[in-house]
Coordinates of C-alpha atoms in Angstrom, one line a residue:
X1 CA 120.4 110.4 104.5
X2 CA 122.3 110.7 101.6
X3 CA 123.7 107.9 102.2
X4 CA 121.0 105.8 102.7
X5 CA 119.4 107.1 99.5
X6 CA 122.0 105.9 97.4
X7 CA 122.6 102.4 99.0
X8 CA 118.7 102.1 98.2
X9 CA 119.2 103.0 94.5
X10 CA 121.7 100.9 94.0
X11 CA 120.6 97.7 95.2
X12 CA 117.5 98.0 93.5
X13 CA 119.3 98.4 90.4
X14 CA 121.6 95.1 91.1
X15 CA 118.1 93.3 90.3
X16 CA 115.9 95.5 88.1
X17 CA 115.8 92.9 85.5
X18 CA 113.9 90.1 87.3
X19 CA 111.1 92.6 88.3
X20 CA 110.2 94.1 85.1
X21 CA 106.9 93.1 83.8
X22 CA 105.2 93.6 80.3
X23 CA 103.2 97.3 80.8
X24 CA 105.6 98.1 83.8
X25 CA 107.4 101.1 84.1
X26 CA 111.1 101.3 83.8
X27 CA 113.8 102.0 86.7
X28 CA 114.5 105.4 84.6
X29 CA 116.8 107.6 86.4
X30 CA 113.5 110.3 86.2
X31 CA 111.3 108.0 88.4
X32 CA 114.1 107.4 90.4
X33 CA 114.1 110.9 91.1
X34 CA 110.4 110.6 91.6
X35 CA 110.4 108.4 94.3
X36 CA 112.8 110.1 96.2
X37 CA 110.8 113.2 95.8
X38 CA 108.1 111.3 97.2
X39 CA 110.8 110.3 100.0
X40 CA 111.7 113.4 100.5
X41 CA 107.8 114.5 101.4
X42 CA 107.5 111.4 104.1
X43 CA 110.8 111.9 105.8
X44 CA 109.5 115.3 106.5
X45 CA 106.4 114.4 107.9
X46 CA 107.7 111.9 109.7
X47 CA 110.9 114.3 111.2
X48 CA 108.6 116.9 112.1
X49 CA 106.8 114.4 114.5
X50 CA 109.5 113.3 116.3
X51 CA 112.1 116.5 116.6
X52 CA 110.0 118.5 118.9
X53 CA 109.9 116.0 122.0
X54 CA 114.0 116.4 122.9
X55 CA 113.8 120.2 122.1
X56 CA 110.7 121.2 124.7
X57 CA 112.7 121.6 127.6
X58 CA 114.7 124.2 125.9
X59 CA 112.3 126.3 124.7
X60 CA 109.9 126.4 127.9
X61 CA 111.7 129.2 129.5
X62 CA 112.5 131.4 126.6
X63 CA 109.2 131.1 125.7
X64 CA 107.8 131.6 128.9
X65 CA 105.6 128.5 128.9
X66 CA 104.4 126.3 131.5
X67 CA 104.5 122.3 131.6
X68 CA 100.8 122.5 130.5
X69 CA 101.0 124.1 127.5
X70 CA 104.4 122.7 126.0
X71 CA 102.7 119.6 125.3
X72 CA 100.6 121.8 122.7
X73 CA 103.5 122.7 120.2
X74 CA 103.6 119.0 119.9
X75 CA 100.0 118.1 119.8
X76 CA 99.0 121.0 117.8
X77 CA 100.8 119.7 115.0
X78 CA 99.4 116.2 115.3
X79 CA 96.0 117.8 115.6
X80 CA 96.3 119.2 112.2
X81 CA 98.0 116.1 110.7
X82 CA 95.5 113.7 112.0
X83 CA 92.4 115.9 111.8
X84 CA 92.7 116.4 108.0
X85 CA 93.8 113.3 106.7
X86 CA 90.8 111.7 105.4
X87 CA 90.6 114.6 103.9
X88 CA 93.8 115.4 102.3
X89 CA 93.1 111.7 101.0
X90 CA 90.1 112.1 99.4
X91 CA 91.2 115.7 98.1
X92 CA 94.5 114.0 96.0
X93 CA 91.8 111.4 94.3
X94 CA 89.7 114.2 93.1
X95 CA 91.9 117.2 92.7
X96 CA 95.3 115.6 91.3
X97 CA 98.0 114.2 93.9
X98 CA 100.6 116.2 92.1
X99 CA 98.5 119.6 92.8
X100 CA 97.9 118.6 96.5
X101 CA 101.8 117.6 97.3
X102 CA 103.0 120.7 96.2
X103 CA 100.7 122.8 97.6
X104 CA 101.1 120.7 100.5
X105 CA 105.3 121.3 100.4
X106 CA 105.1 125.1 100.0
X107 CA 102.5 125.6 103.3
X108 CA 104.7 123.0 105.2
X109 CA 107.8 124.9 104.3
X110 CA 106.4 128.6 105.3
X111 CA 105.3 127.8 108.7
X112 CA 108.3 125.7 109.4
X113 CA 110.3 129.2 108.5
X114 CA 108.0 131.4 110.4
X115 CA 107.4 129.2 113.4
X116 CA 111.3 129.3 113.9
X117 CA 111.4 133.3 113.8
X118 CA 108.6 133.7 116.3
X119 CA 108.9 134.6 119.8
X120 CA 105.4 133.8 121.0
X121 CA 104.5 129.9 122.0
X122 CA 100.7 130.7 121.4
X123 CA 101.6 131.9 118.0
X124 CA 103.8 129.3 117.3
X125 CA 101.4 126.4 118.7
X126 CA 98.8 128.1 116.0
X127 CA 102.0 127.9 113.1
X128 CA 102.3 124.2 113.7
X129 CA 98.8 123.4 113.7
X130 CA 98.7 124.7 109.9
X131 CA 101.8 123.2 109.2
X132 CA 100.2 119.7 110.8
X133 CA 97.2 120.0 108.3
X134 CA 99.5 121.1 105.4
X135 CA 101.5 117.2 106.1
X136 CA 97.9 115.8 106.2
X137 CA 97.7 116.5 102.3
X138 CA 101.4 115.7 101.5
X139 CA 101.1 112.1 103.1
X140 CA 97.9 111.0 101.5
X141 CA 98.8 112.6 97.9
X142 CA 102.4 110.8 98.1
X143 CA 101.9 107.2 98.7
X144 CA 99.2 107.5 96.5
X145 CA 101.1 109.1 93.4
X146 CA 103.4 106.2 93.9
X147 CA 100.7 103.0 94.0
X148 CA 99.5 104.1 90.8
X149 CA 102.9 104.8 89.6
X150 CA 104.5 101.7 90.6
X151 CA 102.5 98.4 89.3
X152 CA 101.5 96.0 92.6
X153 CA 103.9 93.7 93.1
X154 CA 108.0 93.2 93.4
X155 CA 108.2 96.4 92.0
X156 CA 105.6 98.4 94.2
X157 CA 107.1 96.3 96.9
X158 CA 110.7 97.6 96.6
X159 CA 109.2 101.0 96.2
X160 CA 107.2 101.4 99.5
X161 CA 110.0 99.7 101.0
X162 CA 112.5 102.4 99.8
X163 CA 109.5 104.9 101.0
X164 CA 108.7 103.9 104.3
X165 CA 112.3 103.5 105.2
X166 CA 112.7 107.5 104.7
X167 CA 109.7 107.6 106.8
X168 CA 110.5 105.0 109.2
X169 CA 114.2 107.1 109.4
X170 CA 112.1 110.5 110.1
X171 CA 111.1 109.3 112.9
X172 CA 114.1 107.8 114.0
X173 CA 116.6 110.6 113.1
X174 CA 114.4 113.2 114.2
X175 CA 115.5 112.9 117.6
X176 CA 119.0 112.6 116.4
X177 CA 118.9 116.1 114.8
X178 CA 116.4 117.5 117.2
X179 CA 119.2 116.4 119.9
X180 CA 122.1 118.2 117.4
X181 CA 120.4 121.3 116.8
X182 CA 119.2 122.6 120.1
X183 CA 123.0 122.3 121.8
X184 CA 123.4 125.0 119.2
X185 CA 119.5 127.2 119.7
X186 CA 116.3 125.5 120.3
X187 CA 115.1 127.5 116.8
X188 CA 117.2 125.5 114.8
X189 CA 114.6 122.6 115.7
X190 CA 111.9 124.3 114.3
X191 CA 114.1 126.1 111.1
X192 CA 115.5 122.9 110.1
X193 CA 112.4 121.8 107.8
X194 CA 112.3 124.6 105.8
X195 CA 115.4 124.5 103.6
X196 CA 115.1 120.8 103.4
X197 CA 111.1 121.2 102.2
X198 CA 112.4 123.9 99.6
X199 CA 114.4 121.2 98.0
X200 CA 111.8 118.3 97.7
X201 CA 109.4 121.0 96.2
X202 CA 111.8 122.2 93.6
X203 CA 111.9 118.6 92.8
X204 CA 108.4 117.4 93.0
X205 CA 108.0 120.5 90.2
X206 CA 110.6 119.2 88.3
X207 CA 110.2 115.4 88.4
X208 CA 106.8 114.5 88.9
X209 CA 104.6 114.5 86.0
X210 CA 101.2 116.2 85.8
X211 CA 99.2 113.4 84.9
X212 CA 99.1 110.2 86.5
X213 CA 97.4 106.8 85.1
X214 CA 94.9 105.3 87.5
X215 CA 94.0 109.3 88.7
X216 CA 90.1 109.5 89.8
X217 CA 87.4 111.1 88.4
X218 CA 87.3 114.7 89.6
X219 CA 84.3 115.4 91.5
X220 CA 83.0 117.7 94.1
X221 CA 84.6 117.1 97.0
X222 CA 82.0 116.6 100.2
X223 CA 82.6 119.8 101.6
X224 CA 80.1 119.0 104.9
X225 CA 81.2 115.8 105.0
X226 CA 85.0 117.0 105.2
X227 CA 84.0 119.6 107.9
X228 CA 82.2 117.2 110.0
X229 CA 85.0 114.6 110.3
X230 CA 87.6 117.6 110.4
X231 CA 85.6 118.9 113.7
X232 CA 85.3 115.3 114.5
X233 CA 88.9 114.1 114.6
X234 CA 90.2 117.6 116.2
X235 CA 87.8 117.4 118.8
X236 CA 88.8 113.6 119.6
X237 CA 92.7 114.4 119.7
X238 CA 92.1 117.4 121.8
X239 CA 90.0 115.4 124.4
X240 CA 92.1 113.1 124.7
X241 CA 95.5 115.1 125.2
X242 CA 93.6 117.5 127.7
X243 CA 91.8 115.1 129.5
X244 CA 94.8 114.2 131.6
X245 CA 94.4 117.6 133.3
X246 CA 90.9 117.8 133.1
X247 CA 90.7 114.0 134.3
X248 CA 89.2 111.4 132.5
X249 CA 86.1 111.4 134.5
X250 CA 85.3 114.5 134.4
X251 CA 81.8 116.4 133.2
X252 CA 84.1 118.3 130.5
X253 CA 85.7 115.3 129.1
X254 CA 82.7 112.6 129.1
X255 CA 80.9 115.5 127.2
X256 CA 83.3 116.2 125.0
X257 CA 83.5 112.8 123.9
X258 CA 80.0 112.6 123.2
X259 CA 80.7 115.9 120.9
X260 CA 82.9 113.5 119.0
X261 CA 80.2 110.8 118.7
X262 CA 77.5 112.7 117.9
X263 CA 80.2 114.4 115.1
X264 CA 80.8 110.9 113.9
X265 CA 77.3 109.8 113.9
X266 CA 76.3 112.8 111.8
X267 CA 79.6 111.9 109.4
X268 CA 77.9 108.5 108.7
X269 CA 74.6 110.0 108.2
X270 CA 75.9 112.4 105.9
X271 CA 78.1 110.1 103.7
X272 CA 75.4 107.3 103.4
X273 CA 73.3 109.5 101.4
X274 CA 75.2 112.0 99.6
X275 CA 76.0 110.7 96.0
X276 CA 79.6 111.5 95.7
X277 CA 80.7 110.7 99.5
X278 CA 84.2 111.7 101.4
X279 CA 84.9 108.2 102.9
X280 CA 82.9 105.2 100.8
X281 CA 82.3 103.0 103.5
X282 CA 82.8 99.9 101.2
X283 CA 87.0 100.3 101.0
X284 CA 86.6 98.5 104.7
X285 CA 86.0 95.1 103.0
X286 CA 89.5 95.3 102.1
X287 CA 90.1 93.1 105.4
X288 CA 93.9 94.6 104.2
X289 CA 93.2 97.9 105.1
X290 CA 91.4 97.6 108.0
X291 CA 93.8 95.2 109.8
X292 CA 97.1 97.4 108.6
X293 CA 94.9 100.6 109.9
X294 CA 94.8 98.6 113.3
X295 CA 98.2 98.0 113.1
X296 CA 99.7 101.5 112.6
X297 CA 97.3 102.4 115.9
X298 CA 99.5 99.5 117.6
X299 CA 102.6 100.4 116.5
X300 CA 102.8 104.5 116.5
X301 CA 100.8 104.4 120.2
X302 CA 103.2 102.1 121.5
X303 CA 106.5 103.9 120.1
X304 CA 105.2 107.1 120.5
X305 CA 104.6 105.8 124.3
X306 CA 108.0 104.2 124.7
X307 CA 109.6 107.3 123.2
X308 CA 108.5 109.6 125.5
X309 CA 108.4 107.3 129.0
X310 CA 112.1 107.1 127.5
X311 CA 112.8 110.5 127.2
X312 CA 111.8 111.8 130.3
X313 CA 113.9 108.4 131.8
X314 CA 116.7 109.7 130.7
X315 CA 116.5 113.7 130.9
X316 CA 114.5 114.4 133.7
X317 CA 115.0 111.6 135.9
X318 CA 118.7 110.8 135.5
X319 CA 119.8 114.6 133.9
X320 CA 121.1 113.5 130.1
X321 CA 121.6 116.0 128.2
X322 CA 119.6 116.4 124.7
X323 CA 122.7 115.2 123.2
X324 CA 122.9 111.9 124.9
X325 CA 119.6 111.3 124.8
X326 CA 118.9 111.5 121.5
X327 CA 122.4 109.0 120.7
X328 CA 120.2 106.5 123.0
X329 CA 117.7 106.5 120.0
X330 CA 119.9 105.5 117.1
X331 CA 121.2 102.5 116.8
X332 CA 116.9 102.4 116.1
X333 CA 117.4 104.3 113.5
X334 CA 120.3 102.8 112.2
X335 CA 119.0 98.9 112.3
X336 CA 116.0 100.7 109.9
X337 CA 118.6 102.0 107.2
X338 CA 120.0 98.8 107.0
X339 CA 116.5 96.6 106.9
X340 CA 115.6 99.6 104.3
X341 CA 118.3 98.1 102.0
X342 CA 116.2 94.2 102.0
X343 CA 112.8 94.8 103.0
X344 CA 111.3 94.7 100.0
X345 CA 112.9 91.3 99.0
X346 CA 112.1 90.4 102.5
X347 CA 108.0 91.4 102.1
X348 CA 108.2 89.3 98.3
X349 CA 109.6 86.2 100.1
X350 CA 107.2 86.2 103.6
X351 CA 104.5 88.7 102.3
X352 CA 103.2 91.5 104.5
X353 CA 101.5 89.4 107.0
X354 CA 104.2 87.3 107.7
X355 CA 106.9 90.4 108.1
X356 CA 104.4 91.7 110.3
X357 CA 104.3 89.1 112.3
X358 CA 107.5 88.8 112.9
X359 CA 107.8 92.7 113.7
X360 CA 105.5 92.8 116.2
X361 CA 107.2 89.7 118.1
X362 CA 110.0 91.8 118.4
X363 CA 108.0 94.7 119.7
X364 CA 107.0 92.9 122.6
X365 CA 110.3 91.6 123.2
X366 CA 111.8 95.1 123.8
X367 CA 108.5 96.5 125.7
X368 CA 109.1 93.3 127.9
X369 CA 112.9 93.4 128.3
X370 CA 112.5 97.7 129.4
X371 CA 110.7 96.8 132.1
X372 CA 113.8 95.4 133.7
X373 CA 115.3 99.1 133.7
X374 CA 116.3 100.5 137.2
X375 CA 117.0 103.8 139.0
X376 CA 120.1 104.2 137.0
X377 CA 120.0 103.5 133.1
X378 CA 121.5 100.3 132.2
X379 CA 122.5 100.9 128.3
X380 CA 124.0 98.0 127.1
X381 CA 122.0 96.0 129.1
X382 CA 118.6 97.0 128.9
X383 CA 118.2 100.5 126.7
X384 CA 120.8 99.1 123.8
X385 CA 119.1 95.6 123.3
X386 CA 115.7 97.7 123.7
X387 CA 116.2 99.9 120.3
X388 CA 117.7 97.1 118.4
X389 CA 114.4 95.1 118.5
X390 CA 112.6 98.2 118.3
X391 CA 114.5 99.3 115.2
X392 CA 113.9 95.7 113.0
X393 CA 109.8 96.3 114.7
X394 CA 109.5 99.3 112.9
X395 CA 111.9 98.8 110.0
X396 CA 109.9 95.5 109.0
X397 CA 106.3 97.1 109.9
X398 CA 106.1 100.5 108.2
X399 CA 106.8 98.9 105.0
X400 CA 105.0 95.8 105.5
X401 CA 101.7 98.1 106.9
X402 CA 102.1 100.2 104.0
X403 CA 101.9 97.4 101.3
X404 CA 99.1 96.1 103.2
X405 CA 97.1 99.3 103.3
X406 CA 96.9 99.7 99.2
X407 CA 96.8 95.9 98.3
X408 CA 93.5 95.7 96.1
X409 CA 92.3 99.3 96.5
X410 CA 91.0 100.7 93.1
X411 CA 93.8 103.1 91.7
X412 CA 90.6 106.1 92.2
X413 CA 90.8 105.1 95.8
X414 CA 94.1 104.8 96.7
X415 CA 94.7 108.6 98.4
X416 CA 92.0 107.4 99.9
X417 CA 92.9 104.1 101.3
X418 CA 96.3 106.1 102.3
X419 CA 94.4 108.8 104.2
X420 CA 92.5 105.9 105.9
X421 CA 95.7 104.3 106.8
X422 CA 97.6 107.6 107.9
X423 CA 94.8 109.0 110.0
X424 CA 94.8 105.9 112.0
X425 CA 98.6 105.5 112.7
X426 CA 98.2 109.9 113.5
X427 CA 95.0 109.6 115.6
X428 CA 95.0 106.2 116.6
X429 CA 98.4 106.9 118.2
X430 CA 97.9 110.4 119.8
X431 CA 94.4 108.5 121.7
X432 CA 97.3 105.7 122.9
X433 CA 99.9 107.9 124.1
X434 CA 97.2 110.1 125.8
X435 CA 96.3 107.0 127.3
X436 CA 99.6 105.6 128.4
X437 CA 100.8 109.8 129.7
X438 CA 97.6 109.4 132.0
X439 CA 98.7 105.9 134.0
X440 CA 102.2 107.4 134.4
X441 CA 100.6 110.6 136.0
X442 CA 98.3 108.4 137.6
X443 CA 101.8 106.3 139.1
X444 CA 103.1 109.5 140.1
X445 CA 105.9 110.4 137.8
X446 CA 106.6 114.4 137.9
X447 CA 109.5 116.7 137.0
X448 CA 111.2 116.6 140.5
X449 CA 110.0 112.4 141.0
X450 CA 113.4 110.5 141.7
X451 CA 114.3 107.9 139.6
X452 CA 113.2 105.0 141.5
X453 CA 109.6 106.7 141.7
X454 CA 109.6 107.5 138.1
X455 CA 110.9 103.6 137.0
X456 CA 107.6 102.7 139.4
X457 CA 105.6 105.2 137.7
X458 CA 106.6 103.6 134.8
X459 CA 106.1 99.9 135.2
X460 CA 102.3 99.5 134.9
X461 CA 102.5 101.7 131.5
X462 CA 105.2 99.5 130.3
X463 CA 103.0 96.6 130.7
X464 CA 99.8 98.3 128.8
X465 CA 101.9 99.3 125.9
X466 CA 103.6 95.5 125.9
X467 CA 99.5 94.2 126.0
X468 CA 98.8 96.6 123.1
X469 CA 101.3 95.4 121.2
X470 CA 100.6 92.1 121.7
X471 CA 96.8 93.0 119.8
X472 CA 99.0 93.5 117.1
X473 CA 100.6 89.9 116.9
X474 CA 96.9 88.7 116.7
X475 CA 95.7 91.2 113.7
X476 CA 99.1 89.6 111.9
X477 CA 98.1 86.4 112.4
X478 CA 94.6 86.9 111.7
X479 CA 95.3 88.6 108.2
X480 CA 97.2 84.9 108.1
X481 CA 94.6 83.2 107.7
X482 CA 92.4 84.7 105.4
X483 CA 92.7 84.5 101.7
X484 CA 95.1 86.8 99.4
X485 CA 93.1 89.5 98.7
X486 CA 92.8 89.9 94.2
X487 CA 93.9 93.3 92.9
X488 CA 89.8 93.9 92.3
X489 CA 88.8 96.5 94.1
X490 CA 86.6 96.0 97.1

């Protein structure tokens, strides 16, 4: 990463000079420093997502869990992640963003300590649930403290390009290291985070300042208002990641989901006529926001999806080892650290829509191409070409999204315009991957399945998550069409 960090750095600086405007902030080594503290926070977030998934079969026996409940130290965390969000969001606007990454850093980095030193997968699913709602207010309070940092434009281009490539990389790497450190002990997985979080919170104290131009009024924050969506969005991610054993149809689940409704309804209710509100429902005329929040539901429920039909491909069908499997996910990761280095000059020339565009035509492309795959992995012919076009998808679309989800947001708003954004691309994508686990259970892929049932089993989801991503082709070209959106607020 250290790598990447510095290639970043210093292409920015071969052409600082034509992006400096009168009022602008300089390319100082300090908010340099900044950013990548900022970096730092993301590419945590993002890694803690994505590590667990190659280290679960590892720790189910030591651990003495069944099949049933492993899938909670994953969803646990993106419980608490996408459950506080709005939030965490709202909480940086009113509170300070500095106050709320920090705090943020120092939870994270506990639980990622003790989590790794316990022996008890009930206590641990609890650890990572905290830890989950401790990212929920580092992600909101980052990209936030850099819109109003960085003015809108090349320069907040080349930024969240910079940013979202760390993020875009968590994700990515994630299953590189997650791969790395459980040949050597599955706790390494869940240790890893907290040395590395110790680090970007010694910086963020160090380099990023206390106040913050463009910070929103502080106000009291809608404390029934928080605890109703709170209950709302954990109640809707554990629905849908239990109704798969439950079934879909079931009395529990359909009443469940009317819980979340009825949660929702009485969020509306409550923020309509409460004076200082958690989520003002005007920010959705930003047709920017809306249609990159649609987006991030495509393109984290599809990947998440893809990423986890491929694991089990690989592992449990046709017996890789962690090691091998989590090599089969990099050249992904390493297309994004080399689109990191232009994608900001690449989102000045086309603009977000446009870059989006063109990301999600390559989504499809891969979705469609996997669905060639056979009993026996093909790498180079199907797998290879696969996480290349997944890789330029996701290295064009994270940064593009993220530009698109703060364009004309008021400066008070903007935690909460990224809270909006992050608790779709969280939620939205735990609801499509619940979705997509349930037609592969439905196909009759298991543990024991053979390959040729599992690549059957497969199939049908291939094609839902190659439809959804097509729904994201048309919210690009719709944002086409509309007018550029002023930097007025909405």
């Amino acid at each position: 990463m250290q790598c990447v960090q510095q290639s970043a750095i210093d292409l920015a600086r071969c052409d600082e000079d034509t992006e400096q405007r009168p009022g602008s902030p300089q390319w100082s080594p300090r908010l340099w420093g900044m950013l990548m503290v900022l970096c730092g926070a993301l590419f945590l977030d993002a890694l803690d997502v994505s590590m667990m998934g190659i280290a679960l079969p590892a720790m189910q026996s030591p651990l003495h869990m069944d099949t049933a409940s492993l899938q909670w130290l994953v969803s646990s965390y993106v419980i608490g992640f996408g459950a506080v969000l709005l939030v965490g969001g709202r909480a940086a606007d009113q509170f300070g963003r500095r106050r709320m990454l920090l705090a943020g850093l120092a939870v994270f980095g506990i639980c990622s300590l003790i989590s790794g030193l316990l022996d008890n997968g009930s206590l641990i699913i609890v650890v990572r649930f905290i830890k989950g709602m401790a990212a929920a207010f580092t992600a909101p309070a980052g990209l936030s403290l850099l819109t109003t940092t960085f003015p809108e434009g090349p320069m907040r281009n080349k930024a969240i390009s910079v940013y979202t490539a760390f993020g875009a990389s968590g994700f990515s790497l994630g299953l590189v290291f997650s791969g790395l450190l459980t040949e050597i002990s599955w706790r390494w997985a869940l240790l890893f985070p907290a040395p590395v979080t110790l680090l970007v919170l010694i910086g963020g104290i160090a380099l990023v300042p206390r106040q913050q131009s463009g910070a929103g009024e502080r106000r009291r924050l809608d404390v029934p208002g928080a605890v109703l969506v709170t209950a709302a969005m954990v109640l809707l991610v554990y629905t849908v990641t239990s109704a798969q054993a439950a079934g879909w149809a079931s009395a529990r689940t359909i009443s469940l989901f009317a819980a979340v409704v009825v949660l929702l309804a009485a969020f509306v209710l409550r923020e309509l006529r409460t004076s200082d509100p958690l989520l003002r429902f005007g920010i959705f005329r930003s047709g920017t926001l809306t249609r990159a929040s649609l987006g991030g539901i495509v393109l984290s429920g599809t990947y998440w999806s893809f990423q986890f039909m491929l694991t089990l491909y690989l592992q449990s069908a046709n017996g890789w080892s962690a090691i091998s499997t989590a090599l089969a996910f990099l050249p992904g990761g390493v297309i994004v650290a080399i689109l990191s280095f232009r994608i900001g000059n690449i989102i000045n020339r086309l603009g977000p829509g446009r870059t989006t565009l063109i990301a999600f035509v390559c989504l499809i492309a891969a979705y469609a191409g996997f669905l060639r795959i056979g009993p026996t992995p093909d790498f180079t012919g199907v797998i290879l070409p696969a996480m290349l076009l997944i890789g330029i998808a996701f290295g064009l679309s994270f940064s593009a999204l993220n530009v698109a989800a703060t364009a004309g947001v008021d400066p008070a708003e903007q935690g909460l315009a990224a809270g909006i954004f992050q608790t779709s691309f969280q939620v939205g994508g735990a609801v499509v991957l619940a979705v997509v686990t349930a037609v592969v259970t439905a196909g009759g892929a298991t543990v024991s399945a053979s390959p040729a049932a599992t690549v059957d089993a497969y199939r049908p989801a291939l094609v839902l998550i190659t439809v959804i991503a097509a729904l994201g082709i048309a919210l690009a070209a719709d944002g086409l069409r509309r007018p550029r959106l002023s930097s007025q607020p909405a």
